[in-house]
mmCIF file of C-alpha atoms and ligand atoms in Angstrom:
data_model
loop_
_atom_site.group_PDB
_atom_site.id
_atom_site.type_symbol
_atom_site.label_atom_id
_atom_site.label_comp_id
_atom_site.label_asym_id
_atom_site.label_seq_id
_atom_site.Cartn_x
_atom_site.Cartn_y
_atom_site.Cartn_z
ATOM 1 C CA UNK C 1 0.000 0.000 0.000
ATOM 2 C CA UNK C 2 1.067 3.742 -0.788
ATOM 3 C CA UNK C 3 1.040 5.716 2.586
ATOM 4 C CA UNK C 4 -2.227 7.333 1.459
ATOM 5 C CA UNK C 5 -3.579 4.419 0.846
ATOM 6 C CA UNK C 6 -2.753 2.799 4.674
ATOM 7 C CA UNK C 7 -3.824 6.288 5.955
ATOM 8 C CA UNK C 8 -7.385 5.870 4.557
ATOM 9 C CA UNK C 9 -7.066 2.068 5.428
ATOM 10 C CA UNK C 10 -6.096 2.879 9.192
ATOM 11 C CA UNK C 11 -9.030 5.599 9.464
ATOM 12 C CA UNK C 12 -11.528 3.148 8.188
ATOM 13 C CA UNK C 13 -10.421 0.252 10.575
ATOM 14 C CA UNK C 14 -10.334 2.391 13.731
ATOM 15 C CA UNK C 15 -13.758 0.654 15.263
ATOM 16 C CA UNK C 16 -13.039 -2.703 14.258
ATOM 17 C CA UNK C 17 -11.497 -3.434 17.859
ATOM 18 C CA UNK C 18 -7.833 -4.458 16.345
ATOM 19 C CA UNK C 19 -4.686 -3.033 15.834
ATOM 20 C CA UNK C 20 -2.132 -1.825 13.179
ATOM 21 C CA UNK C 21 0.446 -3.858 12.242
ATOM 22 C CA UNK C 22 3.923 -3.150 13.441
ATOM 23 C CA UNK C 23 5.222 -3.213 9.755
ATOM 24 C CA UNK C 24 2.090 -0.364 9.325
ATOM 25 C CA UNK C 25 3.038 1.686 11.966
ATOM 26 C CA UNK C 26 6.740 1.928 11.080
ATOM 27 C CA UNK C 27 5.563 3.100 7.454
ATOM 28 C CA UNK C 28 3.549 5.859 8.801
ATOM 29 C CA UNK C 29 6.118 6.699 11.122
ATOM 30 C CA UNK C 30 8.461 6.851 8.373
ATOM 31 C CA UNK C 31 6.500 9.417 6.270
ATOM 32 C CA UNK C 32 8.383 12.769 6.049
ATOM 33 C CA UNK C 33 6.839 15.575 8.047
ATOM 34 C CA UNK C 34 5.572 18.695 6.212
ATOM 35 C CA UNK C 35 4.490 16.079 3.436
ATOM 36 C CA UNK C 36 1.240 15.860 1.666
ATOM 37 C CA UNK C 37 1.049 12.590 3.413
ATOM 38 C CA UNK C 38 1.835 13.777 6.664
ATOM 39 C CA UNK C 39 -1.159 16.547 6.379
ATOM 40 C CA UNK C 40 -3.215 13.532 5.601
ATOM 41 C CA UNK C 41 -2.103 11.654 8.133
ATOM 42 C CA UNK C 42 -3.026 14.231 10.553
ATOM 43 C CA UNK C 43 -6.286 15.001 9.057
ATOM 44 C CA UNK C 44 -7.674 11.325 8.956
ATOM 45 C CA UNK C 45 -6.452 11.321 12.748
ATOM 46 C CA UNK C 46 -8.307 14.560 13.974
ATOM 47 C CA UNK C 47 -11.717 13.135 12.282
ATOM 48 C CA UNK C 48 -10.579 9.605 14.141
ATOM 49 C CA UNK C 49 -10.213 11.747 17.373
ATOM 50 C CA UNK C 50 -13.403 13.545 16.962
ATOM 51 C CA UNK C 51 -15.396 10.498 16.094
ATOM 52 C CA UNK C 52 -13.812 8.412 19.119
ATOM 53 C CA UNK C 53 -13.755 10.992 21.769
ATOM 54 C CA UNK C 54 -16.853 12.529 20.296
ATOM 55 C CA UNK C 55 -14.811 15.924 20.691
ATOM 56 C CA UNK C 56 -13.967 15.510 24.509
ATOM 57 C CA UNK C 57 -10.974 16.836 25.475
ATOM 58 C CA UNK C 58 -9.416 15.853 29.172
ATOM 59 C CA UNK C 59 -6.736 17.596 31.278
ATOM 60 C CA UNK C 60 -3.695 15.628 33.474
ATOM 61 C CA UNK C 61 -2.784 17.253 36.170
ATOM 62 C CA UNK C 62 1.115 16.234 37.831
ATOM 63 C CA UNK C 63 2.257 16.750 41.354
ATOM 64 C CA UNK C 64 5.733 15.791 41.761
ATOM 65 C CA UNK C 65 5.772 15.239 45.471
ATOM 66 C CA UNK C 66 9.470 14.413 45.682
ATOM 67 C CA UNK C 67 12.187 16.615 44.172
ATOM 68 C CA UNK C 68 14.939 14.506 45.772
ATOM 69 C CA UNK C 69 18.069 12.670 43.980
ATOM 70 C CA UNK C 70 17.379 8.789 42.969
ATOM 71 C CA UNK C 71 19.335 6.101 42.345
ATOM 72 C CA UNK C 72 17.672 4.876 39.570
ATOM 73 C CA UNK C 73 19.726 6.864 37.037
ATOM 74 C CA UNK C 74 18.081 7.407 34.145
ATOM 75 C CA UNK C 75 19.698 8.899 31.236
ATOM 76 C CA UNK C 76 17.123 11.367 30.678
ATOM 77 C CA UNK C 77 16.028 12.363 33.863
ATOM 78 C CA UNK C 78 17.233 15.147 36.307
ATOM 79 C CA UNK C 79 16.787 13.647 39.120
ATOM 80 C CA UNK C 80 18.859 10.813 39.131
ATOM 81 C CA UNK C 81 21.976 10.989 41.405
ATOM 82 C CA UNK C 82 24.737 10.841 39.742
ATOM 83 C CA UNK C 83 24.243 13.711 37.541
ATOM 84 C CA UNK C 84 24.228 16.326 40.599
ATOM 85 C CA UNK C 85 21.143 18.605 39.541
ATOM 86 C CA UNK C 86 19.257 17.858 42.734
ATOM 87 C CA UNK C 87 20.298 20.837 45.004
ATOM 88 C CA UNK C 88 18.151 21.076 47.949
ATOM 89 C CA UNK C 89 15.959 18.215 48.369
ATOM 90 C CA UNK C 90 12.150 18.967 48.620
ATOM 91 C CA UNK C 91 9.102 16.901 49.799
ATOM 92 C CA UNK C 92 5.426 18.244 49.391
ATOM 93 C CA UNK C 93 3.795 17.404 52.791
ATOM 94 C CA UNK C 94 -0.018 16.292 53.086
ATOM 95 C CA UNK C 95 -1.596 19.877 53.525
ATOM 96 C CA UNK C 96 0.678 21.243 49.940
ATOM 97 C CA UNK C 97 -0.216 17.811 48.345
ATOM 98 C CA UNK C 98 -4.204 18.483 48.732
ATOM 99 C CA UNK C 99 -3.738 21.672 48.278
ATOM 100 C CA UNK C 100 -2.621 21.132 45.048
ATOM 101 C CA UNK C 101 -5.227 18.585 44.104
ATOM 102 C CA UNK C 102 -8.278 20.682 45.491
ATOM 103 C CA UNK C 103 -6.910 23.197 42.901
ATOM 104 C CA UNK C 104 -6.376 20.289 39.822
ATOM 105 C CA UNK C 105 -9.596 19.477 40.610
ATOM 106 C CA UNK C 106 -11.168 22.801 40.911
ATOM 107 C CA UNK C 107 -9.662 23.552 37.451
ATOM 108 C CA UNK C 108 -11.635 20.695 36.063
ATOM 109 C CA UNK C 109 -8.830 18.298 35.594
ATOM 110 C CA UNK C 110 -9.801 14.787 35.182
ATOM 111 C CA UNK C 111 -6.862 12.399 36.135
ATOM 112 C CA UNK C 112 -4.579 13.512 38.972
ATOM 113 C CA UNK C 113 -1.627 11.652 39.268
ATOM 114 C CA UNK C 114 0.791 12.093 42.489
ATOM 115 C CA UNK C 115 4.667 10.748 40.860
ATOM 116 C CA UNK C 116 7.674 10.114 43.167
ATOM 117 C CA UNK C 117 11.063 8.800 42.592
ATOM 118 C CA UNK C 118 11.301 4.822 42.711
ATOM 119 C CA UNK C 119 11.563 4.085 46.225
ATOM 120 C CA UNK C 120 9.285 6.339 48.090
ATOM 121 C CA UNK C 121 7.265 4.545 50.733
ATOM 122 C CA UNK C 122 4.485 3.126 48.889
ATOM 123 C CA UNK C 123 2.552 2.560 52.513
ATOM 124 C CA UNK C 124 2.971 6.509 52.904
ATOM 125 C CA UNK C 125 1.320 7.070 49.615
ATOM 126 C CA UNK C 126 -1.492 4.790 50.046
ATOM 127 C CA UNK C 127 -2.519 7.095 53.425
ATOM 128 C CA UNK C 128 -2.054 10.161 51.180
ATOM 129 C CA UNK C 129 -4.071 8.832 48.559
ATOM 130 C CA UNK C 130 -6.926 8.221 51.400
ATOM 131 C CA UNK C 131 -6.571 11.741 53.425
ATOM 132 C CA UNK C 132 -6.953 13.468 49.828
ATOM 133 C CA UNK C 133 -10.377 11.342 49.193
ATOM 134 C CA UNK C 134 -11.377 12.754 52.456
ATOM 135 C CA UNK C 135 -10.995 16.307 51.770
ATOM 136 C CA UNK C 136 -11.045 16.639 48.345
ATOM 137 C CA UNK C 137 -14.683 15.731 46.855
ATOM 138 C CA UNK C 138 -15.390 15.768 43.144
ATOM 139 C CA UNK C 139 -15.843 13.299 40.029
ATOM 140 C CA UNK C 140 -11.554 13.677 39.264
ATOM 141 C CA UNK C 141 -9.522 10.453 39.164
ATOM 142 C CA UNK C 142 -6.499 9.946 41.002
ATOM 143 C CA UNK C 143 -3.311 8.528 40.435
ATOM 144 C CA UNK C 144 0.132 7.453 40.758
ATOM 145 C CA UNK C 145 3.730 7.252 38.932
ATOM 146 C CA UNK C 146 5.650 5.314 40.988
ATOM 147 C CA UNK C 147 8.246 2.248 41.542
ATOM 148 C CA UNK C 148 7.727 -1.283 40.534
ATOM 149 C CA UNK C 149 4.938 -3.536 42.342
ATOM 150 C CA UNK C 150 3.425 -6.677 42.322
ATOM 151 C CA UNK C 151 -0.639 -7.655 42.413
ATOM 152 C CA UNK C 152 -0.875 -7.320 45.904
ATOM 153 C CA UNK C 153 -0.076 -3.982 46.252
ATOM 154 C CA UNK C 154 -1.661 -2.888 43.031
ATOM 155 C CA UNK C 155 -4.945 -4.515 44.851
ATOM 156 C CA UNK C 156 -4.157 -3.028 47.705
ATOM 157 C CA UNK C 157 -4.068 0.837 46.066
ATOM 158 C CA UNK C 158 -7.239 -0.149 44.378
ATOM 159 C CA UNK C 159 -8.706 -0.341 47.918
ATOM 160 C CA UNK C 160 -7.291 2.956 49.078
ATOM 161 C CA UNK C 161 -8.875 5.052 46.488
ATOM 162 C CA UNK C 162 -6.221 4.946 43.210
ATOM 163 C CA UNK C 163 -7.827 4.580 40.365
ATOM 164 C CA UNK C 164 -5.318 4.679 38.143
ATOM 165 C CA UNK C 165 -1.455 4.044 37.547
ATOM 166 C CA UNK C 166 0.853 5.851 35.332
ATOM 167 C CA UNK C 167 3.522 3.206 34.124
ATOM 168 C CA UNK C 168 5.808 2.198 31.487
ATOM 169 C CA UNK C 169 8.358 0.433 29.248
ATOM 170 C CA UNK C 170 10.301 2.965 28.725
ATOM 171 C CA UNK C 171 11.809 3.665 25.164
ATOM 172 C CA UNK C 172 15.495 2.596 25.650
ATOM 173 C CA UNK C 173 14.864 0.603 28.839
ATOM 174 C CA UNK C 174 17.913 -1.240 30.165
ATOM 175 C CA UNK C 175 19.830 0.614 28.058
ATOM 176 C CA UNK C 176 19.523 4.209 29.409
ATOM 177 C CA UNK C 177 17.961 3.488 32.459
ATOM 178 C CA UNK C 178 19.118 0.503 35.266
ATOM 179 C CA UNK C 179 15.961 -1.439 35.141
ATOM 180 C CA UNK C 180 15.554 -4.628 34.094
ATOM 181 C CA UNK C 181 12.415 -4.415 31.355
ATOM 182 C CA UNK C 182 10.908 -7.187 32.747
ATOM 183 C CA UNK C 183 10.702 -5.713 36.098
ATOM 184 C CA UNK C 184 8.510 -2.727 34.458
ATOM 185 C CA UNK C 185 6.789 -5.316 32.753
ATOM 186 C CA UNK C 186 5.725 -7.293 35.301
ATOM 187 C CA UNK C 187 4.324 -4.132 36.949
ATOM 188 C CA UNK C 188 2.393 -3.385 33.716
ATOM 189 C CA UNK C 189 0.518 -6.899 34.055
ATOM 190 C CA UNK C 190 0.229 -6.362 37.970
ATOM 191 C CA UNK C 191 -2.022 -3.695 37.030
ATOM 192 C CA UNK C 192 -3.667 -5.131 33.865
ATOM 193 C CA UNK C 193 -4.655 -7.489 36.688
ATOM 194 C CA UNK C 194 -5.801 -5.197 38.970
ATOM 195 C CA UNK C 195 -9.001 -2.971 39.202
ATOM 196 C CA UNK C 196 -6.803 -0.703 38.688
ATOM 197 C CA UNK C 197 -6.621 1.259 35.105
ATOM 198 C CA UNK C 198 -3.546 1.548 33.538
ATOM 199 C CA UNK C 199 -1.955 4.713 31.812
ATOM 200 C CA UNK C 200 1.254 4.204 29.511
ATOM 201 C CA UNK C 201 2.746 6.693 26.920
ATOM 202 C CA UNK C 202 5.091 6.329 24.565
ATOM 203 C CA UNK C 203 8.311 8.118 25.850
ATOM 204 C CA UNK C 204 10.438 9.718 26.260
ATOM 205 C CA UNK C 205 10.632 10.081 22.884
ATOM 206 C CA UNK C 206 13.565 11.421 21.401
ATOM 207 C CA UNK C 207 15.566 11.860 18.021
ATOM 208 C CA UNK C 208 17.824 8.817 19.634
ATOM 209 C CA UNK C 209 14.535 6.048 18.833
ATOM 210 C CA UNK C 210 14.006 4.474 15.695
ATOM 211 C CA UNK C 211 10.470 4.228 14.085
ATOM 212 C CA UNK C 212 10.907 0.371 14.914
ATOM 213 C CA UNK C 213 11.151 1.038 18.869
ATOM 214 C CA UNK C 214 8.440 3.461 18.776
ATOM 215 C CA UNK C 215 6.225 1.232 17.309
ATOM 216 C CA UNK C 216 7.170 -1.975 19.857
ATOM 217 C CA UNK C 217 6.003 0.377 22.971
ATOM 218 C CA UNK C 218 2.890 1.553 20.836
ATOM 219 C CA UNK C 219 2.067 -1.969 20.944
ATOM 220 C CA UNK C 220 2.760 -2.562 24.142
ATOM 221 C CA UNK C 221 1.081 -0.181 25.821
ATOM 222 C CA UNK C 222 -2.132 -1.425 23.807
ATOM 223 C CA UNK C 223 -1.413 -5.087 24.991
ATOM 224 C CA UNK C 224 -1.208 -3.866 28.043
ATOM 225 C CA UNK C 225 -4.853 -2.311 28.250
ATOM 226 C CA UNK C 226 -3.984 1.241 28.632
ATOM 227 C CA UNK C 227 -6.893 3.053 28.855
ATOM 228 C CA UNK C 228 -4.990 6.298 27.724
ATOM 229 C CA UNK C 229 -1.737 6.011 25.416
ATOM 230 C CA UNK C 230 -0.269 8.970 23.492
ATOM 231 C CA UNK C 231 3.564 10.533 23.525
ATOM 232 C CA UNK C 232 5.968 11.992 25.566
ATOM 233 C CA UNK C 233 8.687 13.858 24.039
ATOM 234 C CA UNK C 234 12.041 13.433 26.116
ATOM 235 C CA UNK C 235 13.123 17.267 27.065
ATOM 236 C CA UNK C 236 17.045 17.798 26.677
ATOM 237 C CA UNK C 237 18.038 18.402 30.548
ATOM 238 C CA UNK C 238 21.725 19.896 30.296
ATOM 239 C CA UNK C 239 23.824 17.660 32.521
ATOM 240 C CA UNK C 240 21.770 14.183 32.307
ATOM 241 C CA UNK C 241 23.475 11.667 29.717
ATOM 242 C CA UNK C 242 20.586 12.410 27.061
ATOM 243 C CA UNK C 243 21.058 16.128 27.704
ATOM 244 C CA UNK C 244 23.178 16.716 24.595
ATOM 245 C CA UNK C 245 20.992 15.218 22.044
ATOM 246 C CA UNK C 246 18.071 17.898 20.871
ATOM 247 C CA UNK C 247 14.694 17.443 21.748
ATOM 248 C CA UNK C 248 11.927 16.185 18.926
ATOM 249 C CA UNK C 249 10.234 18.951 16.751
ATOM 250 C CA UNK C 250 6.451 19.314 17.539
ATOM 251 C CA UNK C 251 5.852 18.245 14.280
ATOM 252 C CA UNK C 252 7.442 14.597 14.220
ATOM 253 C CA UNK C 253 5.579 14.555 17.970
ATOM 254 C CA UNK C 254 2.449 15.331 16.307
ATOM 255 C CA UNK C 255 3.040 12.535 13.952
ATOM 256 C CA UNK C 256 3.711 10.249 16.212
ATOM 257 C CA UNK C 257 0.290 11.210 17.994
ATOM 258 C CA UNK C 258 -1.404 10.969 14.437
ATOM 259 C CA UNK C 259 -0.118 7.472 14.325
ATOM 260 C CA UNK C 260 -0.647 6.034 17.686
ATOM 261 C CA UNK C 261 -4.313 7.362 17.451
ATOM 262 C CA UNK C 262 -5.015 5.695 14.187
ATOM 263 C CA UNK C 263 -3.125 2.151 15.105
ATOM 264 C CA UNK C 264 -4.940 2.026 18.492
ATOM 265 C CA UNK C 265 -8.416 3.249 17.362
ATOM 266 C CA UNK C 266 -11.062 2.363 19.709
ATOM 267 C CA UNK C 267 -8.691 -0.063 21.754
ATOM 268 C CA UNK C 268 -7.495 3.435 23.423
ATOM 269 C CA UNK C 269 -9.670 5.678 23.351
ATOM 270 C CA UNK C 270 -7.828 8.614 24.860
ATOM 271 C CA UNK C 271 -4.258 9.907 23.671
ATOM 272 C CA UNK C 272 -2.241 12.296 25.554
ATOM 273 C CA UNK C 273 0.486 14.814 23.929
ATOM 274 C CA UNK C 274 3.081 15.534 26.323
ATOM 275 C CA UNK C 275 4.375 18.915 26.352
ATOM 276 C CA UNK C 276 1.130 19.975 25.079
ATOM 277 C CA UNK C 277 0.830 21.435 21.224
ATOM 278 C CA UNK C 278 -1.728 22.947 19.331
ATOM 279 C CA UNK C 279 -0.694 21.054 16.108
ATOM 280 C CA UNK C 280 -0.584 17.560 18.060
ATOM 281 C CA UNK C 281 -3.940 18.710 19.449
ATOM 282 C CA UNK C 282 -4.973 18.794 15.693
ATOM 283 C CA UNK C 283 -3.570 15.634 14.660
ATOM 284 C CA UNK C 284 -5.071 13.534 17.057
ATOM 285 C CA UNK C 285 -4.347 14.188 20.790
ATOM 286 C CA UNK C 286 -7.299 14.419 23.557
ATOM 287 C CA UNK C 287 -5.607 14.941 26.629
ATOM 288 C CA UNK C 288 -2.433 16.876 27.758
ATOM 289 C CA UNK C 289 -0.402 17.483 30.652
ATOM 290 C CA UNK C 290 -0.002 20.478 33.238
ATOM 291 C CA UNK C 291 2.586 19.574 36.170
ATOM 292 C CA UNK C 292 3.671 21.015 39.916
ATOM 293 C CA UNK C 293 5.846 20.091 42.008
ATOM 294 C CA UNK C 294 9.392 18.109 41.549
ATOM 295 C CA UNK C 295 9.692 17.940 37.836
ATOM 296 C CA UNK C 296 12.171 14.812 36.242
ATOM 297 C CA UNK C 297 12.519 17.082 32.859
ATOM 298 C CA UNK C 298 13.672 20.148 34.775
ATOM 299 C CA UNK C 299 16.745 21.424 36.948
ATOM 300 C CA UNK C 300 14.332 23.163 39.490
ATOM 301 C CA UNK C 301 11.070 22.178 41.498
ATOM 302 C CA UNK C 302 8.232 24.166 40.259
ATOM 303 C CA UNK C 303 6.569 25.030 43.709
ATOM 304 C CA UNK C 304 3.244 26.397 43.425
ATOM 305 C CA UNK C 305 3.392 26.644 39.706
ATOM 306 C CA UNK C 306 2.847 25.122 36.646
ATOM 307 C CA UNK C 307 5.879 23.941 34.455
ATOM 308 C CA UNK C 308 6.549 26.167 31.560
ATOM 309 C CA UNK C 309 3.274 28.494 32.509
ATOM 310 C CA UNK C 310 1.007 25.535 30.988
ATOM 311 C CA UNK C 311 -1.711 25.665 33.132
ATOM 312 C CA UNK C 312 -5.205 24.077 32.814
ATOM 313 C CA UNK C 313 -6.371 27.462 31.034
ATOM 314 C CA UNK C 314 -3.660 27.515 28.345
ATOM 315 C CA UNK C 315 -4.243 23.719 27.754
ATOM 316 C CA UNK C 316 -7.836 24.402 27.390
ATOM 317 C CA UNK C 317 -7.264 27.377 24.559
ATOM 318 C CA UNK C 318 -5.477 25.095 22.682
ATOM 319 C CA UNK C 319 -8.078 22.412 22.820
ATOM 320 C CA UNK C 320 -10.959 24.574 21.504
ATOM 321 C CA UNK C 321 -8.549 26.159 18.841
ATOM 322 C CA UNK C 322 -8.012 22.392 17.568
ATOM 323 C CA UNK C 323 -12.186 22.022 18.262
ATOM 324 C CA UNK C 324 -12.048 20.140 21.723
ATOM 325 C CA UNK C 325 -14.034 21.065 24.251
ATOM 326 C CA UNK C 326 -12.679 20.070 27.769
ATOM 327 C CA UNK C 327 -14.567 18.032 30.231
ATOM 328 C CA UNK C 328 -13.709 16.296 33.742
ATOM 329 C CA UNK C 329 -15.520 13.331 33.307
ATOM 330 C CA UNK C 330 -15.455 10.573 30.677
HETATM 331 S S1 SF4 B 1 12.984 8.521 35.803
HETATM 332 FE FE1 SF4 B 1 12.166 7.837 37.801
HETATM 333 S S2 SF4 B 1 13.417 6.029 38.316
HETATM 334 FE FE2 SF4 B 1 14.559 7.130 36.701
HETATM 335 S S3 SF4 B 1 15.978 8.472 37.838
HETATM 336 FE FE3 SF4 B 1 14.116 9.667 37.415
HETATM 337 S S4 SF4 B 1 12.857 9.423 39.270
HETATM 338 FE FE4 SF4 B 1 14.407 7.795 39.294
#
């Protein structure tokens, strides 16, 4: 098939409950951007969006609780150890932390997702997550990014109020990170197994992955029964490993969004563009992300702020200019 040709085939198949074909999402990934095909590509994946979401656009709100170094190490990420960023560590206490998701939620954010380095006391989280149940009410969902875990404990979140779990394979894991894959993915299946719903993106993306890799974690995530999917573009953080290498252009990321949209069809519903574009908006993405707190793409904790001044009101411009509208419940 041409790549116009699979581009109308993937539009027409997006309802029929299956996927695309690894060999079909490495040729769309592979079309150049700025292309006729690539304005096709995003076209057929804005009328997939708008006839799978039925317009409905949904906001992620991020509260880094922890800025504080971690042994992990990951290539990308500015908080691990060894690469000396960390300066004065930082830990939200209860009162910041529902302070901060009283205003998520007040905003109208939908999925609120508490993330903390890899060995933060899970037992401390699970009390959090209970305490903010208590005195925040409202429809939101909330969430964590966390360490690895096994069914028990994913059960055992379930039953103190987390709805959700942000986790993934990360592109490059084992290679620039010190985790094992099979460790993350035998978290992934703890949760598949789990009342709990699962949330994995594709990231972080950067110009270091080829089509090939992208297209294995597309895949996975799917298999995996994310109920949101999407991209994450890996941000260049001077002094981590990865730092040197330049960060994705919005258009490739709003390609990849096209494409993950259009493989996954109705198998994933929601997909998530992470930092938030206008043009990724347009070609495909539903949700987007506003974070607080101890950020692992940034040299600073953004205390009572929102990273980069994206806020819930400068996501939700960019929704209606793509012709979202944003709501806080599915
Ligand atoms: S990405 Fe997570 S596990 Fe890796 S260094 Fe950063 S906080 Fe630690």
């Amino acid at each position: 098939m041409t790549d116009l040709e699979l581009i109308e085939y993937a539009e027409k198949q997006i309802h029929s409950g299956s996927l695309l074909s690894r060999e079909q999402i490495v040729q769309l990934l592979g079309i150049a951007p700025g292309s006729e095909a690539w304005t096709a590509l995003g076209r057929a994946a804005h009328r997939a969006a708008m006839d799978l979401t039925g317009g409905r656009a949904y906001l992620w709100g991020a509260i880094g609780v922890d800025f504080a170094p971690c042994s992990m190490n990951c290539d990308f990420c500015s908080l691990g150890e060894k690469w000396g960023i960390v300066g004065d560590r930082r830990e939200y206490d209860e009162a910041e932390t529902v302070r901060q998701v009283r205003e998520y939620a007040e905003s109208g954010v939908r999925w609120i997702v508490l993330r903390t380095t890899e060995f933060y006391s899970q037992a401390q989280l699970g009390e959090m997550i209970r305490h903010i149940r208590a005195q925040v009410p409202g429809p939101y969902e909330l969430g964590l990014n966390i360490g690895e875990f096994g069914l028990e404990t994913a059960n055992w979140l379930a039953g103190c109020g987390v709805d959700f779990i942000y986790h993934s394979l990360r592109l490059g894991e084992g290679k620039d990170t010190r985790f094992a894959p099979q460790n993350r993915i035998d978290t992934l299946r703890a949760i598949q197994a789990s009342p709990l719903k699962l949330v994995f993106l594709v990231e972080p993306i950067g110009v270091e992955h080829t089509d090939e890799e992208i297209a294995d974690i597309c895949l996975l995530a799917a298999d995996c029964g994310a109920v949101v999917s999407g991209a994450m573009a890996r941000i260049p953080v001077p002094g981590t490993p990865l730092g040197v290498y330049p960060q994705l252009s919005d258009e490739r990321m709003a390609q990849i969004i096209a494409v993950i949209r259009l493989a996954c069809g109705s198998c994933v519903p929601d997909i998530c563009i992470h930092p938030g574009t206008r043009l990724a908006m347009e070609f495909g993405a539903n949700v987007t992300v506003v974070e607080t707190g101890a950020i692992p793409r940034d040299a600073c904790c953004c205390s009572g702020g929102k990273w980069h001044q994206f806020d819930t009101v400068r996501a939700g411009e960019l929704f209606g200019q793509a012709g979202y509208t944003v709501h806080q419940t599915a």
